[in-house]
JSON list of C-alpha atoms in Angstrom, two decimals:
[
{"chain": "A", "resi": 1, "resn": "MET", "atom": "CA", "xyz": [-0.14, -0.09, -0.28]},
{"chain": "A", "resi": 2, "resn": "LEU", "atom": "CA", "xyz": [2.20, 3.03, -1.26]},
{"chain": "A", "resi": 3, "resn": "GLU", "atom": "CA", "xyz": [0.22, 6.26, -0.48]},
{"chain": "A", "resi": 4, "resn": "VAL", "atom": "CA", "xyz": [-2.87, 4.85, 0.55]},
{"chain": "A", "resi": 5, "resn": "LEU", "atom": "CA", "xyz": [-3.49, 5.52, 4.49]},
{"chain": "A", "resi": 6, "resn": "ASP", "atom": "CA", "xyz": [-2.99, 9.10, 3.89]},
{"chain": "A", "resi": 7, "resn": "ASN", "atom": "CA", "xyz": [-6.26, 9.23, 1.78]},
{"chain": "A", "resi": 8, "resn": "LEU", "atom": "CA", "xyz": [-8.53, 7.03, 3.67]},
{"chain": "A", "resi": 9, "resn": "PRO", "atom": "CA", "xyz": [-11.30, 8.86, 6.27]},
{"chain": "A", "resi": 10, "resn": "HIS", "atom": "CA", "xyz": [-10.54, 9.98, 9.84]},
{"chain": "A", "resi": 11, "resn": "ASP", "atom": "CA", "xyz": [-12.75, 11.09, 12.67]},
{"chain": "A", "resi": 12, "resn": "LEU", "atom": "CA", "xyz": [-12.58, 13.79, 14.87]},
{"chain": "A", "resi": 13, "resn": "VAL", "atom": "CA", "xyz": [-12.77, 13.95, 18.47]},
{"chain": "A", "resi": 14, "resn": "TYR", "atom": "CA", "xyz": [-13.37, 16.83, 20.86]},
{"chain": "A", "resi": 15, "resn": "SER", "atom": "CA", "xyz": [-12.46, 17.54, 24.87]},
{"chain": "A", "resi": 16, "resn": "PRO", "atom": "CA", "xyz": [-13.05, 20.73, 26.10]},
{"chain": "A", "resi": 17, "resn": "ASP", "atom": "CA", "xyz": [-9.85, 20.64, 28.55]},
{"chain": "A", "resi": 18, "resn": "GLN", "atom": "CA", "xyz": [-7.17, 17.97, 29.38]},
{"chain": "A", "resi": 19, "resn": "VAL", "atom": "CA", "xyz": [-9.39, 15.50, 31.33]},
{"chain": "A", "resi": 20, "resn": "SER", "atom": "CA", "xyz": [-12.86, 15.72, 30.27]},
{"chain": "A", "resi": 21, "resn": "PRO", "atom": "CA", "xyz": [-14.38, 12.67, 28.18]},
{"chain": "A", "resi": 22, "resn": "TRP", "atom": "CA", "xyz": [-13.61, 12.65, 24.26]},
{"chain": "A", "resi": 23, "resn": "MET", "atom": "CA", "xyz": [-16.53, 13.39, 21.97]},
{"chain": "A", "resi": 24, "resn": "GLU", "atom": "CA", "xyz": [-17.45, 12.95, 18.63]},
{"chain": "A", "resi": 25, "resn": "VAL", "atom": "CA", "xyz": [-17.54, 15.98, 16.25]},
{"chain": "A", "resi": 26, "resn": "TRP", "atom": "CA", "xyz": [-20.51, 16.22, 13.99]},
{"chain": "A", "resi": 27, "resn": "ILE", "atom": "CA", "xyz": [-21.19, 18.54, 11.30]},
{"chain": "A", "resi": 28, "resn": "GLU", "atom": "CA", "xyz": [-24.68, 20.49, 10.77]},
{"chain": "A", "resi": 29, "resn": "LYS", "atom": "CA", "xyz": [-25.76, 22.72, 8.82]},
{"chain": "A", "resi": 30, "resn": "VAL", "atom": "CA", "xyz": [-26.82, 26.10, 10.81]},
{"chain": "A", "resi": 31, "resn": "LYS", "atom": "CA", "xyz": [-30.54, 26.66, 9.89]},
{"chain": "A", "resi": 32, "resn": "GLY", "atom": "CA", "xyz": [-31.09, 29.41, 7.37]},
{"chain": "A", "resi": 33, "resn": "SER", "atom": "CA", "xyz": [-27.68, 29.57, 6.15]},
{"chain": "A", "resi": 34, "resn": "SER", "atom": "CA", "xyz": [-25.39, 27.51, 3.57]},
{"chain": "A", "resi": 35, "resn": "GLN", "atom": "CA", "xyz": [-22.93, 27.50, 6.47]},
{"chain": "A", "resi": 36, "resn": "ALA", "atom": "CA", "xyz": [-22.12, 24.47, 8.62]},
{"chain": "A", "resi": 37, "resn": "SER", "atom": "CA", "xyz": [-20.67, 24.07, 12.31]},
{"chain": "A", "resi": 38, "resn": "GLU", "atom": "CA", "xyz": [-19.34, 21.54, 14.52]},
{"chain": "A", "resi": 39, "resn": "VAL", "atom": "CA", "xyz": [-21.64, 19.89, 16.94]},
{"chain": "A", "resi": 40, "resn": "TYR", "atom": "CA", "xyz": [-19.99, 17.66, 19.69]},
{"chain": "A", "resi": 41, "resn": "LYS", "atom": "CA", "xyz": [-22.06, 14.54, 21.03]},
{"chain": "A", "resi": 42, "resn": "PRO", "atom": "CA", "xyz": [-20.82, 11.82, 23.35]},
{"chain": "A", "resi": 43, "resn": "LEU", "atom": "CA", "xyz": [-19.22, 8.85, 21.70]},
{"chain": "A", "resi": 44, "resn": "GLN", "atom": "CA", "xyz": [-21.24, 6.32, 20.25]},
{"chain": "A", "resi": 45, "resn": "ASP", "atom": "CA", "xyz": [-19.67, 5.36, 16.77]},
{"chain": "A", "resi": 46, "resn": "PRO", "atom": "CA", "xyz": [-18.15, 1.63, 17.98]},
{"chain": "A", "resi": 47, "resn": "LEU", "atom": "CA", "xyz": [-15.25, 2.10, 15.55]},
{"chain": "A", "resi": 48, "resn": "ILE", "atom": "CA", "xyz": [-14.44, 5.62, 17.15]},
{"chain": "A", "resi": 49, "resn": "SER", "atom": "CA", "xyz": [-14.77, 3.99, 20.55]},
{"chain": "A", "resi": 50, "resn": "ARG", "atom": "CA", "xyz": [-12.69, 1.30, 19.66]},
{"chain": "A", "resi": 51, "resn": "CYS", "atom": "CA", "xyz": [-10.14, 3.60, 18.01]},
{"chain": "A", "resi": 52, "resn": "VAL", "atom": "CA", "xyz": [-10.00, 5.41, 21.33]},
{"chain": "A", "resi": 53, "resn": "ASP", "atom": "CA", "xyz": [-9.38, 2.31, 23.24]},
{"chain": "A", "resi": 54, "resn": "ILE", "atom": "CA", "xyz": [-6.60, 1.14, 20.80]},
{"chain": "A", "resi": 55, "resn": "ILE", "atom": "CA", "xyz": [-4.54, 4.68, 21.16]},
{"chain": "A", "resi": 56, "resn": "GLY", "atom": "CA", "xyz": [-5.11, 4.76, 24.88]},
{"chain": "A", "resi": 57, "resn": "MET", "atom": "CA", "xyz": [-7.13, 7.63, 25.30]},
{"chain": "A", "resi": 58, "resn": "ASN", "atom": "CA", "xyz": [-9.74, 6.35, 27.50]},
{"chain": "A", "resi": 59, "resn": "GLU", "atom": "CA", "xyz": [-8.97, 7.18, 31.03]},
{"chain": "A", "resi": 60, "resn": "ASP", "atom": "CA", "xyz": [-11.30, 4.28, 32.48]},
{"chain": "A", "resi": 61, "resn": "LYS", "atom": "CA", "xyz": [-9.06, 1.37, 30.88]},
{"chain": "A", "resi": 62, "resn": "ALA", "atom": "CA", "xyz": [-5.54, 3.48, 31.67]},
{"chain": "A", "resi": 63, "resn": "SER", "atom": "CA", "xyz": [-2.47, 1.99, 33.53]},
{"chain": "A", "resi": 64, "resn": "VAL", "atom": "CA", "xyz": [-1.07, 3.12, 37.08]},
{"chain": "A", "resi": 65, "resn": "SER", "atom": "CA", "xyz": [1.15, 5.09, 35.39]},
{"chain": "A", "resi": 66, "resn": "GLU", "atom": "CA", "xyz": [-1.20, 6.68, 33.05]},
{"chain": "A", "resi": 67, "resn": "LYS", "atom": "CA", "xyz": [-3.81, 7.42, 35.63]},
{"chain": "A", "resi": 68, "resn": "LEU", "atom": "CA", "xyz": [-1.16, 9.24, 37.38]},
{"chain": "A", "resi": 69, "resn": "THR", "atom": "CA", "xyz": [-0.26, 11.17, 34.57]},
{"chain": "A", "resi": 70, "resn": "PHE", "atom": "CA", "xyz": [-4.42, 12.10, 34.00]},
{"chain": "A", "resi": 71, "resn": "ALA", "atom": "CA", "xyz": [-4.62, 13.04, 37.74]},
{"chain": "A", "resi": 72, "resn": "ALA", "atom": "CA", "xyz": [-1.72, 15.58, 37.15]},
{"chain": "A", "resi": 73, "resn": "LYS", "atom": "CA", "xyz": [-3.48, 17.08, 33.73]},
{"chain": "A", "resi": 74, "resn": "GLY", "atom": "CA", "xyz": [-6.87, 17.38, 36.30]},
{"chain": "A", "resi": 75, "resn": "VAL", "atom": "CA", "xyz": [-5.22, 19.54, 38.31]},
{"chain": "A", "resi": 76, "resn": "LEU", "atom": "CA", "xyz": [-3.66, 21.64, 35.54]},
{"chain": "A", "resi": 77, "resn": "SER", "atom": "CA", "xyz": [-6.88, 21.69, 33.64]},
{"chain": "A", "resi": 78, "resn": "LYS", "atom": "CA", "xyz": [-8.47, 23.50, 36.57]},
{"chain": "A", "resi": 79, "resn": "VAL", "atom": "CA", "xyz": [-5.82, 26.41, 36.40]},
{"chain": "A", "resi": 80, "resn": "PHE", "atom": "CA", "xyz": [-5.11, 26.44, 32.44]},
{"chain": "A", "resi": 81, "resn": "PRO", "atom": "CA", "xyz": [-7.95, 24.60, 30.45]},
{"chain": "A", "resi": 82, "resn": "LYS", "atom": "CA", "xyz": [-6.68, 23.51, 27.02]},
{"chain": "A", "resi": 83, "resn": "PRO", "atom": "CA", "xyz": [-9.34, 22.11, 24.63]},
{"chain": "A", "resi": 84, "resn": "ARG", "atom": "CA", "xyz": [-7.84, 18.84, 22.90]},
{"chain": "A", "resi": 85, "resn": "ARG", "atom": "CA", "xyz": [-8.67, 17.92, 19.25]},
{"chain": "A", "resi": 86, "resn": "ALA", "atom": "CA", "xyz": [-7.77, 14.37, 17.78]},
{"chain": "A", "resi": 87, "resn": "TRP", "atom": "CA", "xyz": [-7.90, 12.96, 14.35]},
{"chain": "A", "resi": 88, "resn": "LEU", "atom": "CA", "xyz": [-8.75, 9.49, 14.42]},
{"chain": "A", "resi": 89, "resn": "PRO", "atom": "CA", "xyz": [-7.52, 6.95, 11.79]},
{"chain": "A", "resi": 90, "resn": "THR", "atom": "CA", "xyz": [-10.84, 4.78, 11.47]},
{"chain": "A", "resi": 91, "resn": "GLY", "atom": "CA", "xyz": [-11.02, 4.28, 7.79]},
{"chain": "A", "resi": 92, "resn": "CYS", "atom": "CA", "xyz": [-7.20, 2.48, 8.46]},
{"chain": "A", "resi": 93, "resn": "LEU", "atom": "CA", "xyz": [-8.80, 0.38, 11.37]},
{"chain": "A", "resi": 94, "resn": "LYS", "atom": "CA", "xyz": [-11.63, -0.48, 9.00]},
{"chain": "A", "resi": 95, "resn": "LEU", "atom": "CA", "xyz": [-9.42, -1.26, 6.28]},
{"chain": "A", "resi": 96, "resn": "MET", "atom": "CA", "xyz": [-6.93, -3.41, 8.62]},
{"chain": "A", "resi": 97, "resn": "ASP", "atom": "CA", "xyz": [-9.89, -5.11, 9.97]},
{"chain": "A", "resi": 98, "resn": "THR", "atom": "CA", "xyz": [-10.98, -6.23, 6.44]},
{"chain": "A", "resi": 99, "resn": "LEU", "atom": "CA", "xyz": [-7.48, -7.33, 5.27]},
{"chain": "A", "resi": 100, "resn": "HIS", "atom": "CA", "xyz": [-6.84, -9.55, 8.65]},
{"chain": "A", "resi": 101, "resn": "GLN", "atom": "CA", "xyz": [-10.31, -11.15, 8.06]},
{"chain": "A", "resi": 102, "resn": "ALA", "atom": "CA", "xyz": [-9.87, -11.97, 4.56]},
{"chain": "A", "resi": 103, "resn": "LEU", "atom": "CA", "xyz": [-6.10, -12.70, 4.37]},
{"chain": "A", "resi": 104, "resn": "PRO", "atom": "CA", "xyz": [-5.23, -13.24, 8.16]},
{"chain": "A", "resi": 105, "resn": "SER", "atom": "CA", "xyz": [-1.49, -14.96, 7.15]},
{"chain": "A", "resi": 106, "resn": "MET", "atom": "CA", "xyz": [-0.59, -11.72, 4.81]},
{"chain": "A", "resi": 107, "resn": "SER", "atom": "CA", "xyz": [2.41, -10.06, 4.16]},
{"chain": "A", "resi": 108, "resn": "LEU", "atom": "CA", "xyz": [2.14, -6.23, 4.47]},
{"chain": "A", "resi": 109, "resn": "ILE", "atom": "CA", "xyz": [4.05, -3.53, 3.27]},
{"chain": "A", "resi": 110, "resn": "ALA", "atom": "CA", "xyz": [2.72, 0.31, 3.62]},
{"chain": "A", "resi": 111, "resn": "SER", "atom": "CA", "xyz": [4.88, 3.22, 2.76]},
{"chain": "A", "resi": 112, "resn": "ASP", "atom": "CA", "xyz": [3.20, 6.89, 3.34]},
{"chain": "A", "resi": 113, "resn": "PHE", "atom": "CA", "xyz": [4.23, 10.33, 4.83]},
{"chain": "A", "resi": 114, "resn": "SER", "atom": "CA", "xyz": [4.79, 10.34, 8.57]},
{"chain": "A", "resi": 115, "resn": "TYR", "atom": "CA", "xyz": [4.63, 13.98, 8.77]},
{"chain": "A", "resi": 116, "resn": "LEU", "atom": "CA", "xyz": [3.16, 16.90, 6.87]},
{"chain": "A", "resi": 117, "resn": "PRO", "atom": "CA", "xyz": [4.56, 20.50, 6.68]},
{"chain": "A", "resi": 118, "resn": "ASP", "atom": "CA", "xyz": [2.83, 23.64, 7.28]},
{"chain": "A", "resi": 119, "resn": "VAL", "atom": "CA", "xyz": [-0.21, 22.31, 8.74]},
{"chain": "A", "resi": 120, "resn": "SER", "atom": "CA", "xyz": [-2.19, 24.48, 10.13]},
{"chain": "A", "resi": 121, "resn": "ILE", "atom": "CA", "xyz": [-5.33, 22.84, 10.83]},
{"chain": "A", "resi": 122, "resn": "PRO", "atom": "CA", "xyz": [-5.28, 22.04, 14.85]},
{"chain": "A", "resi": 123, "resn": "GLY", "atom": "CA", "xyz": [-5.51, 18.74, 16.29]},
{"chain": "A", "resi": 124, "resn": "ASP", "atom": "CA", "xyz": [-3.18, 15.50, 16.79]},
{"chain": "A", "resi": 125, "resn": "ARG", "atom": "CA", "xyz": [-2.76, 14.13, 13.05]},
{"chain": "A", "resi": 126, "resn": "ALA", "atom": "CA", "xyz": [-4.48, 16.64, 11.39]},
{"chain": "A", "resi": 127, "resn": "PRO", "atom": "CA", "xyz": [-4.84, 17.14, 7.70]},
{"chain": "A", "resi": 128, "resn": "LEU", "atom": "CA", "xyz": [-3.20, 19.05, 4.88]},
{"chain": "A", "resi": 129, "resn": "VAL", "atom": "CA", "xyz": [-6.05, 20.68, 3.15]},
{"chain": "A", "resi": 130, "resn": "SER", "atom": "CA", "xyz": [-5.18, 22.48, 0.22]},
{"chain": "A", "resi": 131, "resn": "SER", "atom": "CA", "xyz": [-6.32, 23.69, -3.46]},
{"chain": "A", "resi": 132, "resn": "LYS", "atom": "CA", "xyz": [-4.64, 24.58, -6.68]},
{"chain": "A", "resi": 133, "resn": "LYS", "atom": "CA", "xyz": [-6.22, 27.62, -8.71]},
{"chain": "A", "resi": 134, "resn": "ASP", "atom": "CA", "xyz": [-4.36, 29.11, -11.80]},
{"chain": "A", "resi": 135, "resn": "GLY", "atom": "CA", "xyz": [-1.19, 26.59, -10.88]},
{"chain": "A", "resi": 136, "resn": "LYS", "atom": "CA", "xyz": [-0.81, 28.29, -7.90]},
{"chain": "A", "resi": 137, "resn": "THR", "atom": "CA", "xyz": [-1.65, 25.73, -4.38]},
{"chain": "A", "resi": 138, "resn": "SER", "atom": "CA", "xyz": [-2.99, 27.27, -1.50]},
{"chain": "A", "resi": 139, "resn": "ASP", "atom": "CA", "xyz": [-3.23, 25.56, 1.97]},
{"chain": "A", "resi": 140, "resn": "HIS", "atom": "CA", "xyz": [-6.70, 25.98, 4.26]},
{"chain": "A", "resi": 141, "resn": "ARG", "atom": "CA", "xyz": [-6.69, 27.00, 7.74]},
{"chain": "A", "resi": 142, "resn": "ASN", "atom": "CA", "xyz": [-10.11, 25.37, 8.11]},
{"chain": "A", "resi": 143, "resn": "TYR", "atom": "CA", "xyz": [-11.18, 21.85, 6.72]},
{"chain": "A", "resi": 144, "resn": "PHE", "atom": "CA", "xyz": [-14.58, 23.46, 6.12]},
{"chain": "A", "resi": 145, "resn": "ASP", "atom": "CA", "xyz": [-13.10, 25.02, 3.32]},
{"chain": "A", "resi": 146, "resn": "ALA", "atom": "CA", "xyz": [-12.21, 21.61, 1.66]},
{"chain": "A", "resi": 147, "resn": "GLN", "atom": "CA", "xyz": [-15.17, 21.60, -0.89]},
{"chain": "A", "resi": 148, "resn": "GLY", "atom": "CA", "xyz": [-15.25, 20.20, -4.24]},
{"chain": "A", "resi": 149, "resn": "ASP", "atom": "CA", "xyz": [-11.59, 20.52, -5.49]},
{"chain": "A", "resi": 150, "resn": "ALA", "atom": "CA", "xyz": [-9.54, 20.54, -2.27]},
{"chain": "A", "resi": 151, "resn": "ASP", "atom": "CA", "xyz": [-6.82, 17.92, -1.49]},
{"chain": "A", "resi": 152, "resn": "ILE", "atom": "CA", "xyz": [-7.17, 16.25, 1.74]},
{"chain": "A", "resi": 153, "resn": "PHE", "atom": "CA", "xyz": [-4.34, 13.95, 3.19]},
{"chain": "A", "resi": 154, "resn": "PHE", "atom": "CA", "xyz": [-3.27, 13.02, 6.58]},
{"chain": "A", "resi": 155, "resn": "PRO", "atom": "CA", "xyz": [0.16, 12.03, 7.95]},
{"chain": "A", "resi": 156, "resn": "THR", "atom": "CA", "xyz": [0.47, 8.53, 9.51]},
{"chain": "A", "resi": 157, "resn": "ASP", "atom": "CA", "xyz": [1.24, 7.94, 12.68]},
{"chain": "A", "resi": 158, "resn": "PHE", "atom": "CA", "xyz": [3.52, 4.78, 12.10]},
{"chain": "A", "resi": 159, "resn": "ARG", "atom": "CA", "xyz": [3.23, 3.80, 15.82]},
{"chain": "A", "resi": 160, "resn": "LEU", "atom": "CA", "xyz": [-0.50, 3.86, 15.94]},
{"chain": "A", "resi": 161, "resn": "LEU", "atom": "CA", "xyz": [-0.69, 1.89, 12.44]},
{"chain": "A", "resi": 162, "resn": "GLU", "atom": "CA", "xyz": [1.36, -0.68, 14.26]},
{"chain": "A", "resi": 163, "resn": "GLN", "atom": "CA", "xyz": [-0.95, -0.96, 17.20]},
{"chain": "A", "resi": 164, "resn": "ILE", "atom": "CA", "xyz": [-3.91, -1.24, 15.15]},
{"chain": "A", "resi": 165, "resn": "ASP", "atom": "CA", "xyz": [-2.33, -3.89, 13.17]},
{"chain": "A", "resi": 166, "resn": "HIS", "atom": "CA", "xyz": [-1.57, -5.92, 16.29]},
{"chain": "A", "resi": 167, "resn": "ASN", "atom": "CA", "xyz": [-5.12, -5.29, 17.50]},
{"chain": "A", "resi": 168, "resn": "CYS", "atom": "CA", "xyz": [-6.95, -6.61, 14.16]},
{"chain": "A", "resi": 169, "resn": "ALA", "atom": "CA", "xyz": [-4.63, -9.39, 14.17]},
{"chain": "A", "resi": 170, "resn": "GLY", "atom": "CA", "xyz": [-6.30, -10.56, 17.55]},
{"chain": "A", "resi": 171, "resn": "PHE", "atom": "CA", "xyz": [-3.73, -9.24, 20.14]},
{"chain": "A", "resi": 172, "resn": "SER", "atom": "CA", "xyz": [-4.81, -7.49, 23.20]},
{"chain": "A", "resi": 173, "resn": "LYS", "atom": "CA", "xyz": [-2.61, -6.14, 26.16]},
{"chain": "A", "resi": 174, "resn": "GLU", "atom": "CA", "xyz": [-5.57, -6.92, 28.38]},
{"chain": "A", "resi": 175, "resn": "GLN", "atom": "CA", "xyz": [-5.50, -9.98, 30.34]},
{"chain": "A", "resi": 176, "resn": "LYS", "atom": "CA", "xyz": [-9.23, -11.03, 30.00]},
{"chain": "A", "resi": 177, "resn": "ASN", "atom": "CA", "xyz": [-8.69, -14.39, 32.07]},
{"chain": "A", "resi": 178, "resn": "PRO", "atom": "CA", "xyz": [-6.98, -14.62, 35.40]},
{"chain": "A", "resi": 179, "resn": "GLY", "atom": "CA", "xyz": [-4.56, -17.53, 35.12]},
{"chain": "A", "resi": 180, "resn": "ALA", "atom": "CA", "xyz": [-5.00, -17.53, 31.32]},
{"chain": "A", "resi": 181, "resn": "PHE", "atom": "CA", "xyz": [-1.82, -17.47, 28.93]},
{"chain": "A", "resi": 182, "resn": "LYS", "atom": "CA", "xyz": [-0.26, -14.13, 28.23]},
{"chain": "A", "resi": 183, "resn": "PRO", "atom": "CA", "xyz": [-1.22, -12.60, 25.24]},
{"chain": "A", "resi": 184, "resn": "VAL", "atom": "CA", "xyz": [1.15, -13.29, 22.17]},
{"chain": "A", "resi": 185, "resn": "LYS", "atom": "CA", "xyz": [1.45, -11.21, 19.04]},
{"chain": "A", "resi": 186, "resn": "LYS", "atom": "CA", "xyz": [0.53, -12.73, 15.97]},
{"chain": "A", "resi": 187, "resn": "ARG", "atom": "CA", "xyz": [2.42, -10.26, 14.16]},
{"chain": "A", "resi": 188, "resn": "ARG", "atom": "CA", "xyz": [6.44, -9.29, 13.63]},
{"chain": "A", "resi": 189, "resn": "THR", "atom": "CA", "xyz": [6.44, -5.80, 12.43]},
{"chain": "A", "resi": 190, "resn": "ILE", "atom": "CA", "xyz": [8.87, -3.24, 11.86]},
{"chain": "A", "resi": 191, "resn": "ILE", "atom": "CA", "xyz": [9.15, 0.46, 10.99]},
{"chain": "A", "resi": 192, "resn": "LEU", "atom": "CA", "xyz": [11.89, 2.11, 8.70]},
{"chain": "A", "resi": 193, "resn": "ASP", "atom": "CA", "xyz": [12.66, 5.52, 7.23]},
{"chain": "A", "resi": 194, "resn": "THR", "atom": "CA", "xyz": [12.64, 5.08, 3.78]},
{"chain": "A", "resi": 195, "resn": "ALA", "atom": "CA", "xyz": [16.35, 6.24, 3.31]},
{"chain": "A", "resi": 196, "resn": "ALA", "atom": "CA", "xyz": [17.22, 3.11, 5.67]},
{"chain": "A", "resi": 197, "resn": "PHE", "atom": "CA", "xyz": [14.30, 0.94, 3.66]},
{"chain": "A", "resi": 198, "resn": "MET", "atom": "CA", "xyz": [16.09, 1.56, 0.58]},
{"chain": "A", "resi": 199, "resn": "GLU", "atom": "CA", "xyz": [19.38, 0.95, 1.74]},
{"chain": "A", "resi": 200, "resn": "GLU", "atom": "CA", "xyz": [18.47, -2.41, 2.81]},
{"chain": "A", "resi": 201, "resn": "PHE", "atom": "CA", "xyz": [16.20, -3.55, 0.08]},
{"chain": "A", "resi": 202, "resn": "GLY", "atom": "CA", "xyz": [16.94, -0.91, -2.69]},
{"chain": "A", "resi": 203, "resn": "MET", "atom": "CA", "xyz": [19.74, -0.43, -5.19]},
{"chain": "A", "resi": 204, "resn": "PRO", "atom": "CA", "xyz": [20.95, 2.86, -3.97]},
{"chain": "A", "resi": 205, "resn": "LEU", "atom": "CA", "xyz": [24.17, 2.26, -5.54]},
{"chain": "A", "resi": 206, "resn": "LYS", "atom": "CA", "xyz": [22.58, 2.60, -9.09]},
{"chain": "A", "resi": 207, "resn": "THR", "atom": "CA", "xyz": [20.65, 5.56, -8.67]},
{"chain": "A", "resi": 208, "resn": "ARG", "atom": "CA", "xyz": [23.91, 7.54, -7.36]},
{"chain": "A", "resi": 209, "resn": "THR", "atom": "CA", "xyz": [24.12, 10.58, -9.20]},
{"chain": "A", "resi": 210, "resn": "LYS", "atom": "CA", "xyz": [27.43, 12.30, -10.39]},
{"chain": "A", "resi": 211, "resn": "ASP", "atom": "CA", "xyz": [27.55, 14.95, -7.78]},
{"chain": "A", "resi": 212, "resn": "GLY", "atom": "CA", "xyz": [26.72, 12.43, -5.01]},
{"chain": "A", "resi": 213, "resn": "TYR", "atom": "CA", "xyz": [22.78, 12.98, -5.00]},
{"chain": "A", "resi": 214, "resn": "ASN", "atom": "CA", "xyz": [20.78, 9.97, -4.40]},
{"chain": "A", "resi": 215, "resn": "PRO", "atom": "CA", "xyz": [17.00, 10.32, -4.75]},
{"chain": "A", "resi": 216, "resn": "LEU", "atom": "CA", "xyz": [16.24, 7.02, -3.38]},
{"chain": "A", "resi": 217, "resn": "LEU", "atom": "CA", "xyz": [18.21, 8.18, -0.03]},
{"chain": "A", "resi": 218, "resn": "ASP", "atom": "CA", "xyz": [17.68, 12.18, -0.15]},
{"chain": "A", "resi": 219, "resn": "ASP", "atom": "CA", "xyz": [14.21, 12.51, -1.17]},
{"chain": "A", "resi": 220, "resn": "PHE", "atom": "CA", "xyz": [11.15, 11.88, 0.74]},
{"chain": "A", "resi": 221, "resn": "LYS", "atom": "CA", "xyz": [12.40, 12.51, 4.03]},
{"chain": "A", "resi": 222, "resn": "ASN", "atom": "CA", "xyz": [8.85, 12.56, 5.58]},
{"chain": "A", "resi": 223, "resn": "THR", "atom": "CA", "xyz": [8.06, 9.07, 4.40]},
{"chain": "A", "resi": 224, "resn": "LYS", "atom": "CA", "xyz": [8.36, 6.06, 6.07]},
{"chain": "A", "resi": 225, "resn": "PHE", "atom": "CA", "xyz": [8.24, 2.15, 5.78]},
{"chain": "A", "resi": 226, "resn": "TYR", "atom": "CA", "xyz": [6.12, -0.28, 7.67]},
{"chain": "A", "resi": 227, "resn": "LEU", "atom": "CA", "xyz": [6.78, -4.15, 7.20]},
{"chain": "A", "resi": 228, "resn": "SER", "atom": "CA", "xyz": [4.24, -6.73, 8.81]},
{"chain": "A", "resi": 229, "resn": "VAL", "atom": "CA", "xyz": [4.54, -10.60, 8.44]},
{"chain": "A", "resi": 230, "resn": "PRO", "atom": "CA", "xyz": [2.83, -13.21, 10.26]},
{"chain": "A", "resi": 231, "resn": "THR", "atom": "CA", "xyz": [4.73, -14.98, 13.50]},
{"chain": "A", "resi": 232, "resn": "HIS", "atom": "CA", "xyz": [2.75, -18.16, 13.33]},
{"chain": "A", "resi": 233, "resn": "ASN", "atom": "CA", "xyz": [2.87, -17.90, 17.28]},
{"chain": "A", "resi": 234, "resn": "VAL", "atom": "CA", "xyz": [0.11, -20.46, 18.81]},
{"chain": "A", "resi": 235, "resn": "PRO", "atom": "CA", "xyz": [-0.36, -20.10, 22.59]},
{"chain": "A", "resi": 236, "resn": "THR", "atom": "CA", "xyz": [0.50, -23.95, 23.49]},
{"chain": "A", "resi": 237, "resn": "HIS", "atom": "CA", "xyz": [-1.41, -25.77, 26.66]},
{"chain": "A", "resi": 238, "resn": "SER", "atom": "CA", "xyz": [0.93, -26.77, 29.68]},
{"chain": "A", "resi": 239, "resn": "ARG", "atom": "CA", "xyz": [1.60, -30.50, 29.86]},
{"chain": "A", "resi": 240, "resn": "ARG", "atom": "CA", "xyz": [0.32, -32.24, 33.10]},
{"chain": "A", "resi": 241, "resn": "ASN", "atom": "CA", "xyz": [3.47, -34.36, 34.44]}
]
């Protein structure tokens, strides 16, 4: 999948401060106007809720250290409340679910933008929204401007992609049954900068120019590769003596 993830749908969630529960962001038209506005509603979409859990944004399922962090943020939020916005890769989650259901033993190679320059839209993993007119490209500061001919693409959080991959493969950090076997990851994954990937798997000696410039190694600094293969790890049952 080359530059597939950056074009997949995302969902936006919002919180008025550092500790309040996350809410879904809905878009509704203003009555009597052609304009639209954001409306905040409690989490109800199962795909969004699952994505929130995978990322670890849910305080109810946090570890001890994470709960201490939440407590510190709670004190800070009373003094300096700061709204939070986050774009969730729900389209990626749905795609990975489908792939793992159809091809559970697949080998996956994905490459995409790990970050995007000059993003002015607020929020974690916010998209770059731009339009081209008369040969000139202009970036928008508001995603509401993305109407008709605007390009919208998102940066890929590769560590989050890895978490989603493992989750869709059936791995969970939670020990559901006391005394049960420790959860085992079913995928072996690695994240590489594009230059490192090309050094390992490409032929950079054949693409080096006379002045030393090498497009395989020197370009695409804001991209990464993600490799994922099955481990064939299957929990074994203990034997009685």
